[in-house]
Amino acid sequence: MSAGSTGGLSVALCRDPRQFAGLQEPWNRLVRGCPTATPFQSHAWLHSWWLSYGREGRLRILLVRRGGELVGAAPLMLVHRPLPLLVPLGGPITDHFDVLVAAEHADLVVPALARGLYRAARGAVVDLREVRPGAAAEGLGKHWAGVGSTLTDSTCMELPALPFDELVKRMPSSGAQRVRAKLRKTDAAGIEEHEVTEDEVPRAVRSLLRLHEKQWRGRGVNPEHLRPRFAEHLTRAARRMVRTGEGRMTEFRLGGKVVAANVTLLSAGLSGGYLYGADPDLRALKVDVGTLLLRHEAERALADGRPVVSFLRGSEPYKNHWRPETVVNQRFLLATTALAPLLRLHESQVTGRERVVDALRESLPAARDWRARLNDLRVR
């Protein structure tokens, strides 16, 4: 469906899942040409998510082309509850949203995306969640012809990619001493690292999710991580991302047995630890899994030339030990002028739910993973 053309650019609205599936190569080229893209904008992640979570008739992807070249994209879908909204593909299991903009054409592509989105949103409020500071999506508001509002969203924690010993030195001296002592015990245990190949991904994902469930049993595991659709999505996406270098799976083995595993999602700008699982029995061996994983990720990010090691969403206390930078995602609400009352209604509903979540968080200080427990309340 055509949405218009301007300045030598054509803007179209893709509603056909088969067309989306066929965009893999031009989409990946666009990702490589968009410096703000995170791993969650990859075709592998988004198309896999759509196959597991998408609803028929809801796909809404804005595509901007210059000649035959794809130079911009906004991956969205239509939902009807609690009111008509255009929301990002990827849903609540996706940590960052952004539009894709080819850097060399950004001055033209961002306004074109804003105009195309305005036409696509005549009957719905646009609700863009989890927009990382500095994202290309920030530019949409500057060219938006209607009304808008900006809210804060999830908190993320990030570290610079430094030699691990330099990261340890950032800690208070007493904490640094404890970390070094833990690593000596971990290394003495004889744990070996194994990088998972594409063909090994299905087995490795099953093992990871089994360890993840065991690790969080009785402590508020995110229920979505235990559902078949999540396993299907993660397996499908991880296979493609391992193949293209957009992701990595690592297993940690002791005596030939997998005792921990993690999935890392990769872009030019960051290395993000997405999900891990660990056998609770490692505690008896004095193995600090968090420190083991962070050392591995920091060393790999540094070797690969990625500037940031991200813990992704969540401000759990164990992350703060490393003195990370706090990065707060943004949430952009946009609507046509005619739908301004609907935007304000949605904004009041969102902020009201956030206040309830904050109150519950304060009343549950002992909850180790309150964000997972309250996830559904946040995203509905």
CSV table of C-alpha atoms in Angstrom, one decimal:
chain,number,residue,atom,x,y,z
A,1,MET,CA,0.0,0.0,0.0
A,2,SER,CA,1.5,3.3,-1.1
A,3,ALA,CA,1.6,6.1,1.5
A,4,GLY,CA,3.0,8.8,-0.8
A,5,SER,CA,6.3,10.1,-2.1
A,6,THR,CA,8.4,13.3,-1.5
A,7,GLY,CA,11.9,14.5,-2.1
A,8,GLY,CA,12.8,11.6,-4.3
A,9,LEU,CA,11.7,9.2,-1.6
A,10,SER,CA,8.7,6.8,-1.7
A,11,VAL,CA,6.9,5.9,1.5
A,12,ALA,CA,4.8,2.7,1.6
A,13,LEU,CA,2.9,0.9,4.3
A,14,CYS,CA,3.5,-2.9,4.4
A,15,ARG,CA,0.7,-5.0,5.8
A,16,ASP,CA,1.7,-8.3,4.2
A,17,PRO,CA,3.7,-10.7,6.4
A,18,ARG,CA,5.1,-12.4,3.2
A,19,GLN,CA,6.5,-9.1,2.0
A,20,PHE,CA,8.0,-8.5,5.5
A,21,ALA,CA,9.6,-12.0,5.3
A,22,GLY,CA,11.1,-11.1,1.9
A,23,LEU,CA,12.8,-7.9,3.2
A,24,GLN,CA,15.6,-9.8,5.0
A,25,GLU,CA,18.5,-8.7,2.9
A,26,PRO,CA,17.6,-5.0,2.3
A,27,TRP,CA,16.5,-4.8,6.0
A,28,ASN,CA,19.9,-6.1,7.1
A,29,ARG,CA,21.7,-3.6,4.9
A,30,LEU,CA,19.6,-0.8,6.4
A,31,VAL,CA,20.5,-2.0,9.9
A,32,ARG,CA,24.2,-1.9,9.1
A,33,GLY,CA,23.8,1.6,7.8
A,34,CYS,CA,21.8,2.9,10.8
A,35,PRO,CA,24.3,3.7,13.6
A,36,THR,CA,21.6,3.9,16.3
A,37,ALA,CA,20.2,0.4,15.6
A,38,THR,CA,20.2,-2.1,18.4
A,39,PRO,CA,20.0,-5.9,18.0
A,40,PHE,CA,16.3,-5.6,18.5
A,41,GLN,CA,15.9,-3.9,15.2
A,42,SER,CA,17.4,-6.8,13.3
A,43,HIS,CA,15.1,-8.6,10.8
A,44,ALA,CA,15.9,-11.9,12.5
A,45,TRP,CA,14.6,-10.7,15.8
A,46,LEU,CA,11.5,-8.8,14.5
A,47,HIS,CA,10.4,-11.3,11.9
A,48,SER,CA,10.8,-14.2,14.4
A,49,TRP,CA,8.8,-12.3,16.9
A,50,TRP,CA,6.0,-11.7,14.4
A,51,LEU,CA,5.8,-15.4,13.6
A,52,SER,CA,5.4,-16.2,17.3
A,53,TYR,CA,3.4,-13.3,18.5
A,54,GLY,CA,1.8,-11.4,15.6
A,55,ARG,CA,-1.9,-11.3,14.9
A,56,GLU,CA,-3.4,-11.5,11.4
A,57,GLY,CA,-4.2,-8.2,9.9
A,58,ARG,CA,-2.3,-6.1,12.4
A,59,LEU,CA,1.1,-5.7,10.6
A,60,ARG,CA,1.9,-2.0,9.9
A,61,ILE,CA,5.5,-1.4,8.7
A,62,LEU,CA,6.4,1.9,7.1
A,63,LEU,CA,9.0,1.5,4.4
A,64,VAL,CA,11.0,4.4,2.9
A,65,ARG,CA,12.8,3.9,-0.4
A,66,ARG,CA,15.1,6.0,-2.5
A,67,GLY,CA,14.9,4.5,-5.9
A,68,GLY,CA,15.0,0.8,-5.2
A,69,GLU,CA,17.0,1.1,-2.0
A,70,LEU,CA,15.4,0.7,1.4
A,71,VAL,CA,16.6,3.7,3.4
A,72,GLY,CA,14.0,3.9,6.3
A,73,ALA,CA,11.6,1.6,8.2
A,74,ALA,CA,9.3,1.8,11.2
A,75,PRO,CA,8.3,-1.7,12.3
A,76,LEU,CA,4.9,-1.4,14.0
A,77,MET,CA,1.6,-3.2,14.5
A,78,LEU,CA,-2.0,-2.2,15.2
A,79,VAL,CA,-3.6,-3.2,18.5
A,80,HIS,CA,-7.1,-2.4,19.7
A,81,ARG,CA,-6.9,-2.6,23.4
A,82,PRO,CA,-7.1,-0.6,25.6
A,83,LEU,CA,-7.7,1.6,22.6
A,84,PRO,CA,-6.5,1.8,19.0
A,85,LEU,CA,-2.7,2.1,19.1
A,86,LEU,CA,0.2,1.7,16.7
A,87,VAL,CA,2.9,0.0,18.8
A,88,PRO,CA,6.4,-1.4,18.0
A,89,LEU,CA,6.9,-4.9,16.8
A,90,GLY,CA,8.7,-6.9,19.5
A,91,GLY,CA,6.4,-6.4,22.4
A,92,PRO,CA,7.4,-6.5,26.0
A,93,ILE,CA,10.2,-9.1,25.4
A,94,THR,CA,12.1,-6.5,23.4
A,95,ASP,CA,14.3,-4.1,25.3
A,96,HIS,CA,14.8,-1.3,22.8
A,97,PHE,CA,12.7,0.1,20.0
A,98,ASP,CA,13.9,2.4,17.2
A,99,VAL,CA,13.1,3.3,13.6
A,100,LEU,CA,15.7,2.5,11.0
A,101,VAL,CA,17.2,5.4,9.1
A,102,ALA,CA,20.1,5.2,6.7
A,103,ALA,CA,22.7,7.7,8.1
A,104,GLU,CA,23.6,9.3,4.7
A,105,HIS,CA,19.9,10.1,4.0
A,106,ALA,CA,18.7,10.9,7.6
A,107,ASP,CA,17.8,14.5,6.9
A,108,LEU,CA,15.2,13.3,4.3
A,109,VAL,CA,14.2,10.0,5.8
A,110,VAL,CA,13.2,11.1,9.3
A,111,PRO,CA,10.7,13.7,8.0
A,112,ALA,CA,9.4,11.2,5.4
A,113,LEU,CA,8.8,8.6,8.2
A,114,ALA,CA,7.0,11.2,10.3
A,115,ARG,CA,4.7,12.2,7.5
A,116,GLY,CA,4.0,8.5,6.6
A,117,LEU,CA,3.4,7.7,10.2
A,118,TYR,CA,1.0,10.6,10.5
A,119,ARG,CA,-1.1,9.3,7.6
A,120,ALA,CA,-1.0,5.7,9.0
A,121,ALA,CA,-2.1,7.0,12.5
A,122,ARG,CA,-5.4,8.7,11.5
A,123,GLY,CA,-7.4,6.3,13.6
A,124,ALA,CA,-4.9,5.4,16.3
A,125,VAL,CA,-2.5,6.8,18.8
A,126,VAL,CA,1.2,6.0,18.2
A,127,ASP,CA,2.8,4.6,21.3
A,128,LEU,CA,6.6,4.0,20.9
A,129,ARG,CA,8.0,2.3,24.0
A,130,GLU,CA,11.6,1.7,25.1
A,131,VAL,CA,13.3,4.2,22.9
A,132,ARG,CA,16.9,4.5,23.8
A,133,PRO,CA,18.4,8.0,24.3
A,134,GLY,CA,19.9,9.1,21.0
A,135,ALA,CA,17.7,6.8,18.9
A,136,ALA,CA,16.6,7.9,15.4
A,137,ALA,CA,13.0,7.7,16.7
A,138,GLU,CA,13.6,10.9,18.7
A,139,GLY,CA,13.6,12.8,15.5
A,140,LEU,CA,10.0,11.9,14.7
A,141,GLY,CA,8.6,14.3,17.2
A,142,LYS,CA,10.5,17.2,15.6
A,143,HIS,CA,8.6,16.7,12.4
A,144,TRP,CA,5.3,15.6,13.8
A,145,ALA,CA,2.3,17.6,12.6
A,146,GLY,CA,0.0,16.6,15.4
A,147,VAL,CA,0.3,16.4,19.2
A,148,GLY,CA,2.7,14.4,21.3
A,149,SER,CA,3.9,13.6,24.7
A,150,THR,CA,7.2,12.1,26.1
A,151,LEU,CA,7.3,9.9,29.2
A,152,THR,CA,10.1,7.9,30.8
A,153,ASP,CA,10.2,4.1,30.4
A,154,SER,CA,12.4,1.3,31.6
A,155,THR,CA,15.8,1.9,33.2
A,156,CYS,CA,18.8,0.2,31.6
A,157,MET,CA,22.3,-0.3,33.0
A,158,GLU,CA,25.4,0.0,30.8
A,159,LEU,CA,29.2,-0.4,31.2
A,160,PRO,CA,32.0,0.8,28.9
A,161,ALA,CA,33.8,-2.1,27.2
A,162,LEU,CA,37.0,-2.1,29.1
A,163,PRO,CA,39.5,-4.8,30.2
A,164,PHE,CA,37.8,-6.7,33.0
A,165,ASP,CA,40.4,-5.7,35.6
A,166,GLU,CA,39.6,-2.0,34.7
A,167,LEU,CA,35.9,-2.7,35.4
A,168,VAL,CA,36.8,-4.2,38.7
A,169,LYS,CA,38.9,-1.2,39.6
A,170,ARG,CA,35.7,1.0,39.2
A,171,MET,CA,34.3,-0.7,42.3
A,172,PRO,CA,35.0,0.2,45.9
A,173,SER,CA,38.2,-1.5,47.1
A,174,SER,CA,36.3,-3.9,49.3
A,175,GLY,CA,34.0,-5.0,46.5
A,176,ALA,CA,36.9,-5.4,44.1
A,177,GLN,CA,38.7,-7.7,46.5
A,178,ARG,CA,35.5,-9.8,46.9
A,179,VAL,CA,35.2,-10.1,43.1
A,180,ARG,CA,38.8,-11.2,42.6
A,181,ALA,CA,38.4,-13.8,45.4
A,182,LYS,CA,35.2,-15.1,43.7
A,183,LEU,CA,36.9,-15.3,40.4
A,184,ARG,CA,39.8,-17.3,41.8
A,185,LYS,CA,37.2,-19.8,43.2
A,186,THR,CA,35.3,-19.9,39.9
A,187,ASP,CA,38.5,-20.5,37.9
A,188,ALA,CA,39.5,-23.2,40.4
A,189,ALA,CA,36.3,-25.0,39.7
A,190,GLY,CA,37.4,-25.7,36.1
A,191,ILE,CA,34.5,-24.3,34.2
A,192,GLU,CA,35.0,-24.3,30.4
A,193,GLU,CA,33.4,-22.0,27.8
A,194,HIS,CA,31.8,-23.3,24.6
A,195,GLU,CA,30.4,-21.0,21.9
A,196,VAL,CA,27.3,-22.5,20.4
A,197,THR,CA,27.1,-23.0,16.7
A,198,GLU,CA,24.0,-22.3,14.6
A,199,ASP,CA,23.1,-26.0,14.4
A,200,GLU,CA,23.5,-26.4,18.2
A,201,VAL,CA,21.1,-23.5,19.0
A,202,PRO,CA,17.9,-25.5,19.4
A,203,ARG,CA,19.4,-27.8,21.9
A,204,ALA,CA,21.2,-24.9,23.6
A,205,VAL,CA,18.0,-22.9,24.0
A,206,ARG,CA,16.2,-25.8,25.6
A,207,SER,CA,19.1,-26.2,28.0
A,208,LEU,CA,19.2,-22.5,28.8
A,209,LEU,CA,15.5,-22.2,29.4
A,210,ARG,CA,15.6,-25.3,31.6
A,211,LEU,CA,18.4,-23.7,33.7
A,212,HIS,CA,16.6,-20.4,33.8
A,213,GLU,CA,13.5,-21.9,35.2
A,214,LYS,CA,15.5,-23.9,37.7
A,215,GLN,CA,17.5,-20.8,38.8
A,216,TRP,CA,14.3,-18.7,39.3
A,217,ARG,CA,12.0,-21.4,40.7
A,218,GLY,CA,10.0,-20.0,43.6
A,219,ARG,CA,11.4,-16.5,43.1
A,220,GLY,CA,9.1,-14.9,40.5
A,221,VAL,CA,10.3,-16.1,37.1
A,222,ASN,CA,8.9,-14.1,34.2
A,223,PRO,CA,6.1,-16.5,33.1
A,224,GLU,CA,6.6,-15.6,29.4
A,225,HIS,CA,10.0,-17.2,29.5
A,226,LEU,CA,8.4,-20.5,30.2
A,227,ARG,CA,5.9,-20.4,27.3
A,228,PRO,CA,6.4,-22.5,24.1
A,229,ARG,CA,6.0,-19.4,21.9
A,230,PHE,CA,8.9,-17.7,23.6
A,231,ALA,CA,11.1,-20.8,23.2
A,232,GLU,CA,10.1,-21.0,19.5
A,233,HIS,CA,10.9,-17.3,19.0
A,234,LEU,CA,14.2,-17.4,20.8
A,235,THR,CA,15.3,-20.5,19.0
A,236,ARG,CA,14.4,-19.2,15.5
A,237,ALA,CA,15.9,-15.7,16.2
A,238,ALA,CA,19.0,-17.0,17.8
A,239,ARG,CA,19.8,-19.3,14.9
A,240,ARG,CA,19.6,-16.5,12.4
A,241,MET,CA,21.5,-14.1,14.7
A,242,VAL,CA,24.3,-16.5,15.4
A,243,ARG,CA,24.6,-17.1,11.6
A,244,THR,CA,24.8,-13.4,10.8
A,245,GLY,CA,26.9,-12.3,13.8
A,246,GLU,CA,24.0,-10.4,15.4
A,247,GLY,CA,23.9,-12.8,18.4
A,248,ARG,CA,26.0,-15.2,20.4
A,249,MET,CA,25.1,-18.1,22.7
A,250,THR,CA,27.7,-19.3,25.2
A,251,GLU,CA,27.6,-22.4,27.4
A,252,PHE,CA,29.6,-22.9,30.5
A,253,ARG,CA,30.4,-26.5,31.2
A,254,LEU,CA,31.7,-28.4,34.2
A,255,GLY,CA,32.8,-32.0,33.7
A,256,GLY,CA,31.1,-32.0,30.3
A,257,LYS,CA,27.8,-30.9,31.8
A,258,VAL,CA,26.2,-27.5,30.9
A,259,VAL,CA,25.8,-25.6,34.2
A,260,ALA,CA,25.2,-22.1,32.8
A,261,ALA,CA,24.3,-20.5,29.4
A,262,ASN,CA,23.5,-17.1,28.1
A,263,VAL,CA,22.2,-15.3,25.0
A,264,THR,CA,24.0,-12.1,23.9
A,265,LEU,CA,22.5,-9.8,21.3
A,266,LEU,CA,24.9,-7.7,19.2
A,267,SER,CA,25.0,-4.5,17.2
A,268,ALA,CA,27.7,-2.2,16.2
A,269,GLY,CA,27.0,0.0,19.3
A,270,LEU,CA,26.5,-2.5,22.1
A,271,SER,CA,26.7,-6.1,23.4
A,272,GLY,CA,23.6,-6.9,25.4
A,273,GLY,CA,23.2,-9.7,27.8
A,274,TYR,CA,19.6,-10.8,27.0
A,275,LEU,CA,18.9,-14.0,29.0
A,276,TYR,CA,20.9,-16.5,31.0
A,277,GLY,CA,20.3,-19.6,33.1
A,278,ALA,CA,22.5,-21.2,35.7
A,279,ASP,CA,22.3,-24.3,37.9
A,280,PRO,CA,21.7,-23.2,41.5
A,281,ASP,CA,24.1,-26.0,42.6
A,282,LEU,CA,27.0,-23.8,41.5
A,283,ARG,CA,26.6,-21.9,44.7
A,284,ALA,CA,27.9,-24.9,46.6
A,285,LEU,CA,31.1,-24.5,44.6
A,286,LYS,CA,31.4,-20.8,45.4
A,287,VAL,CA,30.9,-20.0,41.7
A,288,ASP,CA,29.6,-16.4,41.1
A,289,VAL,CA,27.8,-16.8,37.8
A,290,GLY,CA,27.1,-13.1,37.4
A,291,THR,CA,30.8,-12.2,37.6
A,292,LEU,CA,31.7,-15.1,35.3
A,293,LEU,CA,29.2,-14.0,32.7
A,294,LEU,CA,30.3,-10.3,32.9
A,295,ARG,CA,33.9,-11.1,32.5
A,296,HIS,CA,33.2,-13.2,29.4
A,297,GLU,CA,31.0,-10.5,27.9
A,298,ALA,CA,33.4,-7.7,28.6
A,299,GLU,CA,36.3,-9.5,27.1
A,300,ARG,CA,34.3,-10.4,24.0
A,301,ALA,CA,32.9,-6.9,23.5
A,302,LEU,CA,36.4,-5.4,23.8
A,303,ALA,CA,37.8,-7.9,21.3
A,304,ASP,CA,35.0,-7.2,18.9
A,305,GLY,CA,35.3,-3.4,19.2
A,306,ARG,CA,31.8,-2.8,20.6
A,307,PRO,CA,31.9,0.2,23.0
A,308,VAL,CA,29.1,-0.8,25.4
A,309,VAL,CA,28.3,-3.8,27.5
A,310,SER,CA,24.6,-3.5,28.4
A,311,PHE,CA,22.7,-5.3,31.1
A,312,LEU,CA,19.6,-4.1,29.2
A,313,ARG,CA,16.5,-3.4,31.1
A,314,GLY,CA,16.2,-3.5,34.9
A,315,SER,CA,18.0,-1.9,37.8
A,316,GLU,CA,18.5,-4.9,40.0
A,317,PRO,CA,20.9,-4.3,42.9
A,318,TYR,CA,23.6,-6.8,41.7
A,319,LYS,CA,24.1,-4.6,38.6
A,320,ASN,CA,24.8,-1.5,40.6
A,321,HIS,CA,27.9,-3.2,42.2
A,322,TRP,CA,29.7,-2.4,38.9
A,323,ARG,CA,28.9,1.3,39.0
A,324,PRO,CA,27.2,1.2,35.6
A,325,GLU,CA,25.8,4.2,33.7
A,326,THR,CA,22.0,4.5,34.1
A,327,VAL,CA,20.2,4.9,30.8
A,328,VAL,CA,16.5,5.6,30.9
A,329,ASN,CA,14.4,4.6,27.9
A,330,GLN,CA,11.8,7.0,26.6
A,331,ARG,CA,8.2,6.5,25.6
A,332,PHE,CA,6.8,8.7,22.8
A,333,LEU,CA,3.0,9.2,22.4
A,334,LEU,CA,2.0,10.8,19.1
A,335,ALA,CA,-1.4,11.5,17.5
A,336,THR,CA,-3.1,13.6,14.9
A,337,THR,CA,-4.7,16.8,16.2
A,338,ALA,CA,-8.1,15.2,15.9
A,339,LEU,CA,-7.1,12.4,18.2
A,340,ALA,CA,-5.6,14.7,20.9
A,341,PRO,CA,-8.3,13.7,23.5
A,342,LEU,CA,-7.6,10.0,22.9
A,343,LEU,CA,-3.8,10.6,23.4
A,344,ARG,CA,-4.5,12.5,26.7
A,345,LEU,CA,-6.7,9.6,27.9
A,346,HIS,CA,-4.1,7.1,27.0
A,347,GLU,CA,-1.4,9.1,28.7
A,348,SER,CA,-3.4,9.4,31.9
A,349,GLN,CA,-4.0,5.6,31.9
A,350,VAL,CA,-0.3,4.9,31.4
A,351,THR,CA,0.9,7.3,34.1
A,352,GLY,CA,-1.8,5.9,36.5
A,353,ARG,CA,-0.6,2.4,36.0
A,354,GLU,CA,3.0,3.5,36.5
A,355,ARG,CA,2.1,5.0,39.9
A,356,VAL,CA,0.5,1.7,40.9
A,357,VAL,CA,3.6,-0.3,39.8
A,358,ASP,CA,5.9,2.1,41.7
A,359,ALA,CA,3.8,1.7,44.8
A,360,LEU,CA,3.8,-2.1,44.6
A,361,ARG,CA,7.5,-2.1,44.0
A,362,GLU,CA,8.1,-0.1,47.2
A,363,SER,CA,5.8,-2.4,49.1
A,364,LEU,CA,7.7,-5.5,48.0
A,365,PRO,CA,11.3,-4.7,48.9
A,366,ALA,CA,12.2,-8.4,49.2
A,367,ALA,CA,11.1,-9.3,45.7
A,368,ARG,CA,14.2,-10.2,43.7
A,369,ASP,CA,12.5,-9.8,40.4
A,370,TRP,CA,9.6,-7.4,40.9
A,371,ARG,CA,9.8,-6.2,37.3
A,372,ALA,CA,9.0,-9.6,36.0
A,373,ARG,CA,6.1,-10.0,38.4
A,374,LEU,CA,4.6,-6.8,37.3
A,375,ASN,CA,5.4,-6.9,33.7
A,376,ASP,CA,1.9,-7.6,32.4
A,377,LEU,CA,0.6,-4.6,34.4
A,378,ARG,CA,3.1,-2.3,32.8
A,379,VAL,CA,2.5,-3.3,29.2
A,380,ARG,CA,-1.2,-3.7,28.9
